[in-house]
PDB file of C-alpha atoms in Angstrom:
ATOM      1  CA  MET H   1      68.718 -54.751 -13.946  1.00 59.00           C
ATOM      2  CA  ALA H   2      69.627 -52.300 -11.223  1.00 56.00           C
ATOM      3  CA  ASP H   3      72.822 -51.723 -13.199  1.00 63.00           C
ATOM      4  CA  VAL H   4      70.901 -50.859 -16.379  1.00 74.00           C
ATOM      5  CA  LEU H   5      68.440 -48.562 -14.627  1.00 85.00           C
ATOM      6  CA  GLY H   6      70.852 -47.331 -11.949  1.00 79.00           C
ATOM      7  CA  GLY H   7      70.865 -43.585 -11.496  1.00 87.00           C
ATOM      8  CA  ARG H   8      67.314 -43.328 -12.800  1.00 91.00           C
ATOM      9  CA  ARG H   9      64.136 -42.557 -10.965  1.00 94.00           C
ATOM     10  CA  LEU H  10      61.084 -44.714 -11.460  1.00 95.00           C
ATOM     11  CA  VAL H  11      57.491 -43.761 -10.699  1.00 94.00           C
ATOM     12  CA  THR H  12      54.631 -45.553  -8.999  1.00 92.00           C
ATOM     13  CA  ARG H  13      51.080 -45.485 -10.333  1.00 87.00           C
ATOM     14  CA  ASP H  14      50.396 -42.807  -7.709  1.00 88.00           C
ATOM     15  CA  GLY H  15      53.147 -40.627  -9.201  1.00 86.00           C
ATOM     16  CA  ALA H  16      55.675 -41.044  -6.394  1.00 92.00           C
ATOM     17  CA  ALA H  17      59.317 -41.161  -7.474  1.00 94.00           C
ATOM     18  CA  VAL H  18      61.669 -43.907  -6.272  1.00 94.00           C
ATOM     19  CA  GLU H  19      65.342 -44.555  -6.904  1.00 94.00           C
ATOM     20  CA  ALA H  20      65.656 -47.462  -9.343  1.00 93.00           C
ATOM     21  CA  GLU H  21      68.829 -48.840  -7.852  1.00 91.00           C
ATOM     22  CA  ALA H  22      67.343 -49.171  -4.369  1.00 89.00           C
ATOM     23  CA  ALA H  23      63.965 -50.469  -5.579  1.00 90.00           C
ATOM     24  CA  LEU H  24      65.440 -53.125  -7.885  1.00 91.00           C
ATOM     25  CA  GLN H  25      68.434 -54.277  -5.842  1.00 88.00           C
ATOM     26  CA  ASN H  26      68.649 -58.103  -5.690  1.00 86.00           C
ATOM     27  CA  LYS H  27      65.385 -58.603  -7.579  1.00 88.00           C
ATOM     28  CA  VAL H  28      64.334 -60.348 -10.745  1.00 89.00           C
ATOM     29  CA  VAL H  29      62.975 -57.561 -12.940  1.00 92.00           C
ATOM     30  CA  ALA H  30      60.451 -57.930 -15.739  1.00 92.00           C
ATOM     31  CA  LEU H  31      60.263 -55.079 -18.225  1.00 93.00           C
ATOM     32  CA  TYR H  32      56.669 -54.713 -19.389  1.00 95.00           C
ATOM     33  CA  PHE H  33      56.202 -52.875 -22.686  1.00 94.00           C
ATOM     34  CA  ALA H  34      52.545 -51.935 -23.206  1.00 94.00           C
ATOM     35  CA  ALA H  35      50.104 -49.168 -24.097  1.00 94.00           C
ATOM     36  CA  GLY H  36      46.598 -48.409 -22.922  1.00 93.00           C
ATOM     37  CA  ARG H  37      45.323 -48.127 -26.493  1.00 93.00           C
ATOM     38  CA  CYS H  38      46.606 -51.638 -27.321  1.00 92.00           C
ATOM     39  CA  ALA H  39      43.881 -54.300 -26.944  1.00 94.00           C
ATOM     40  CA  PRO H  40      46.327 -57.146 -26.169  1.00 94.00           C
ATOM     41  CA  SER H  41      47.968 -54.946 -23.513  1.00 94.00           C
ATOM     42  CA  ARG H  42      44.586 -54.206 -21.944  1.00 95.00           C
ATOM     43  CA  ASP H  43      43.787 -57.942 -21.925  1.00 96.00           C
ATOM     44  CA  PHE H  44      47.151 -59.024 -20.488  1.00 96.00           C
ATOM     45  CA  THR H  45      47.729 -56.283 -17.905  1.00 96.00           C
ATOM     46  CA  PRO H  46      45.135 -57.547 -15.365  1.00 95.00           C
ATOM     47  CA  LEU H  47      46.670 -61.031 -15.620  1.00 95.00           C
ATOM     48  CA  LEU H  48      50.145 -59.661 -14.975  1.00 94.00           C
ATOM     49  CA  SER H  49      48.778 -57.589 -12.102  1.00 93.00           C
ATOM     50  CA  ALA H  50      47.206 -60.667 -10.476  1.00 93.00           C
ATOM     51  CA  PHE H  51      50.390 -62.714 -10.988  1.00 90.00           C
ATOM     52  CA  HIS H  52      52.539 -59.948  -9.512  1.00 88.00           C
ATOM     53  CA  ALA H  53      50.230 -59.528  -6.501  1.00 88.00           C
ATOM     54  CA  ALA H  54      50.183 -63.285  -5.820  1.00 88.00           C
ATOM     55  CA  LEU H  55      53.948 -63.664  -6.173  1.00 85.00           C
ATOM     56  CA  VAL H  56      54.751 -60.638  -4.031  1.00 81.00           C
ATOM     57  CA  GLY H  57      52.076 -61.590  -1.510  1.00 82.00           C
ATOM     58  CA  GLU H  58      53.631 -65.023  -0.954  1.00 82.00           C
ATOM     59  CA  ALA H  59      57.229 -63.809  -0.835  1.00 71.00           C
ATOM     60  CA  ARG H  60      59.135 -62.808   2.240  1.00 75.00           C
ATOM     61  CA  ARG H  61      59.757 -59.034   2.329  1.00 75.00           C
ATOM     62  CA  PRO H  62      61.250 -57.544   0.320  1.00 69.00           C
ATOM     63  CA  ALA H  63      59.776 -59.574  -2.517  1.00 73.00           C
ATOM     64  CA  PRO H  64      62.459 -60.685  -5.015  1.00 84.00           C
ATOM     65  CA  PHE H  65      60.377 -59.763  -8.078  1.00 86.00           C
ATOM     66  CA  GLU H  66      59.523 -56.410  -9.626  1.00 90.00           C
ATOM     67  CA  VAL H  67      57.782 -55.260 -12.789  1.00 93.00           C
ATOM     68  CA  VAL H  68      58.931 -52.082 -14.523  1.00 95.00           C
ATOM     69  CA  PHE H  69      56.433 -50.695 -17.016  1.00 96.00           C
ATOM     70  CA  VAL H  70      57.817 -49.128 -20.188  1.00 95.00           C
ATOM     71  CA  SER H  71      54.966 -47.158 -21.699  1.00 94.00           C
ATOM     72  CA  ALA H  72      54.255 -46.998 -25.418  1.00 93.00           C
ATOM     73  CA  ASP H  73      51.404 -44.559 -24.773  1.00 94.00           C
ATOM     74  CA  GLY H  74      51.203 -41.276 -26.656  1.00 92.00           C
ATOM     75  CA  SER H  75      51.492 -38.988 -23.634  1.00 94.00           C
ATOM     76  CA  ALA H  76      52.356 -38.938 -19.956  1.00 92.00           C
ATOM     77  CA  GLU H  77      48.664 -38.469 -19.177  1.00 93.00           C
ATOM     78  CA  GLU H  78      47.713 -41.606 -21.154  1.00 95.00           C
ATOM     79  CA  MET H  79      50.462 -43.540 -19.404  1.00 94.00           C
ATOM     80  CA  LEU H  80      49.294 -42.524 -15.925  1.00 93.00           C
ATOM     81  CA  ALA H  81      45.644 -43.186 -16.780  1.00 94.00           C
ATOM     82  CA  PHE H  82      46.520 -46.722 -17.972  1.00 95.00           C
ATOM     83  CA  MET H  83      48.619 -47.320 -14.865  1.00 94.00           C
ATOM     84  CA  ARG H  84      45.867 -46.168 -12.513  1.00 93.00           C
ATOM     85  CA  GLU H  85      43.165 -48.127 -14.328  1.00 93.00           C
ATOM     86  CA  LEU H  86      44.703 -51.585 -14.765  1.00 92.00           C
ATOM     87  CA  HIS H  87      48.228 -51.829 -13.384  1.00 91.00           C
ATOM     88  CA  GLY H  88      49.393 -53.557 -10.295  1.00 86.00           C
ATOM     89  CA  ALA H  89      51.581 -52.002  -7.633  1.00 86.00           C
ATOM     90  CA  TRP H  90      54.660 -51.875  -9.811  1.00 89.00           C
ATOM     91  CA  LEU H  91      57.040 -49.250 -11.105  1.00 94.00           C
ATOM     92  CA  ALA H  92      57.438 -47.443 -14.421  1.00 96.00           C
ATOM     93  CA  LEU H  93      60.034 -45.485 -16.307  1.00 95.00           C
ATOM     94  CA  PRO H  94      58.871 -41.868 -16.414  1.00 95.00           C
ATOM     95  CA  PHE H  95      57.301 -40.948 -19.740  1.00 93.00           C
ATOM     96  CA  HIS H  96      60.044 -38.452 -20.648  1.00 92.00           C
ATOM     97  CA  ASP H  97      62.954 -40.672 -19.643  1.00 91.00           C
ATOM     98  CA  PRO H  98      65.358 -40.986 -22.610  1.00 90.00           C
ATOM     99  CA  TYR H  99      65.859 -44.706 -21.891  1.00 87.00           C
ATOM    100  CA  ARG H 100      62.107 -45.292 -22.367  1.00 88.00           C
ATOM    101  CA  GLN H 101      62.218 -43.535 -25.706  1.00 83.00           C
ATOM    102  CA  GLN H 102      65.332 -45.444 -26.842  1.00 85.00           C
ATOM    103  CA  SER H 103      63.829 -48.780 -25.786  1.00 84.00           C
ATOM    104  CA  LEU H 104      60.626 -48.163 -27.716  1.00 82.00           C
ATOM    105  CA  ALA H 105      62.562 -47.339 -30.873  1.00 80.00           C
ATOM    106  CA  LEU H 106      63.732 -50.982 -30.917  1.00 76.00           C
ATOM    107  CA  LEU H 107      60.226 -52.486 -30.723  1.00 69.00           C
ATOM    108  CA  PRO H 108      57.370 -52.832 -33.229  1.00 68.00           C
ATOM    109  CA  ARG H 109      54.514 -50.363 -32.684  1.00 64.00           C
ATOM    110  CA  LEU H 110      51.806 -51.429 -30.238  1.00 55.00           C
ATOM    111  CA  GLU H 111      48.404 -50.824 -31.805  1.00 54.00           C
TER     112      GLU H 111
END
C-alpha cells in the first residue's frame, strides 16, 4: 500500500500531515471508505476504532496495521468533524487529494 500512496501526505484527526510512505511501510493497510452522514458508517466506525486500538495496543511498536480513511463527506470540514467525533488514531487521505476523488468515483454513493 505504501507503493500506491507513496509520495502522498496523509493527515491525522488532529490535522497533522505525515508522509504516507513512512507511515505505511511494512504494514497491513485497511482503506476505510465512509461518511459522517451515513448511518452505517456512524454505526461501524466506533467498532473499527475499538478493533484498531486493541490490535495496535497489543502489537510491538511499530504496530503492523494501519487504517487509512477515505472520506465520502461533502466537505473537508465534515470530514474533519467526523474524524474528531468517532475515529480512532488512524490516518486519512486529505479531502482535496485527487486519489481520494478518483477512488470515490468507483464506489456507490454512501447515504
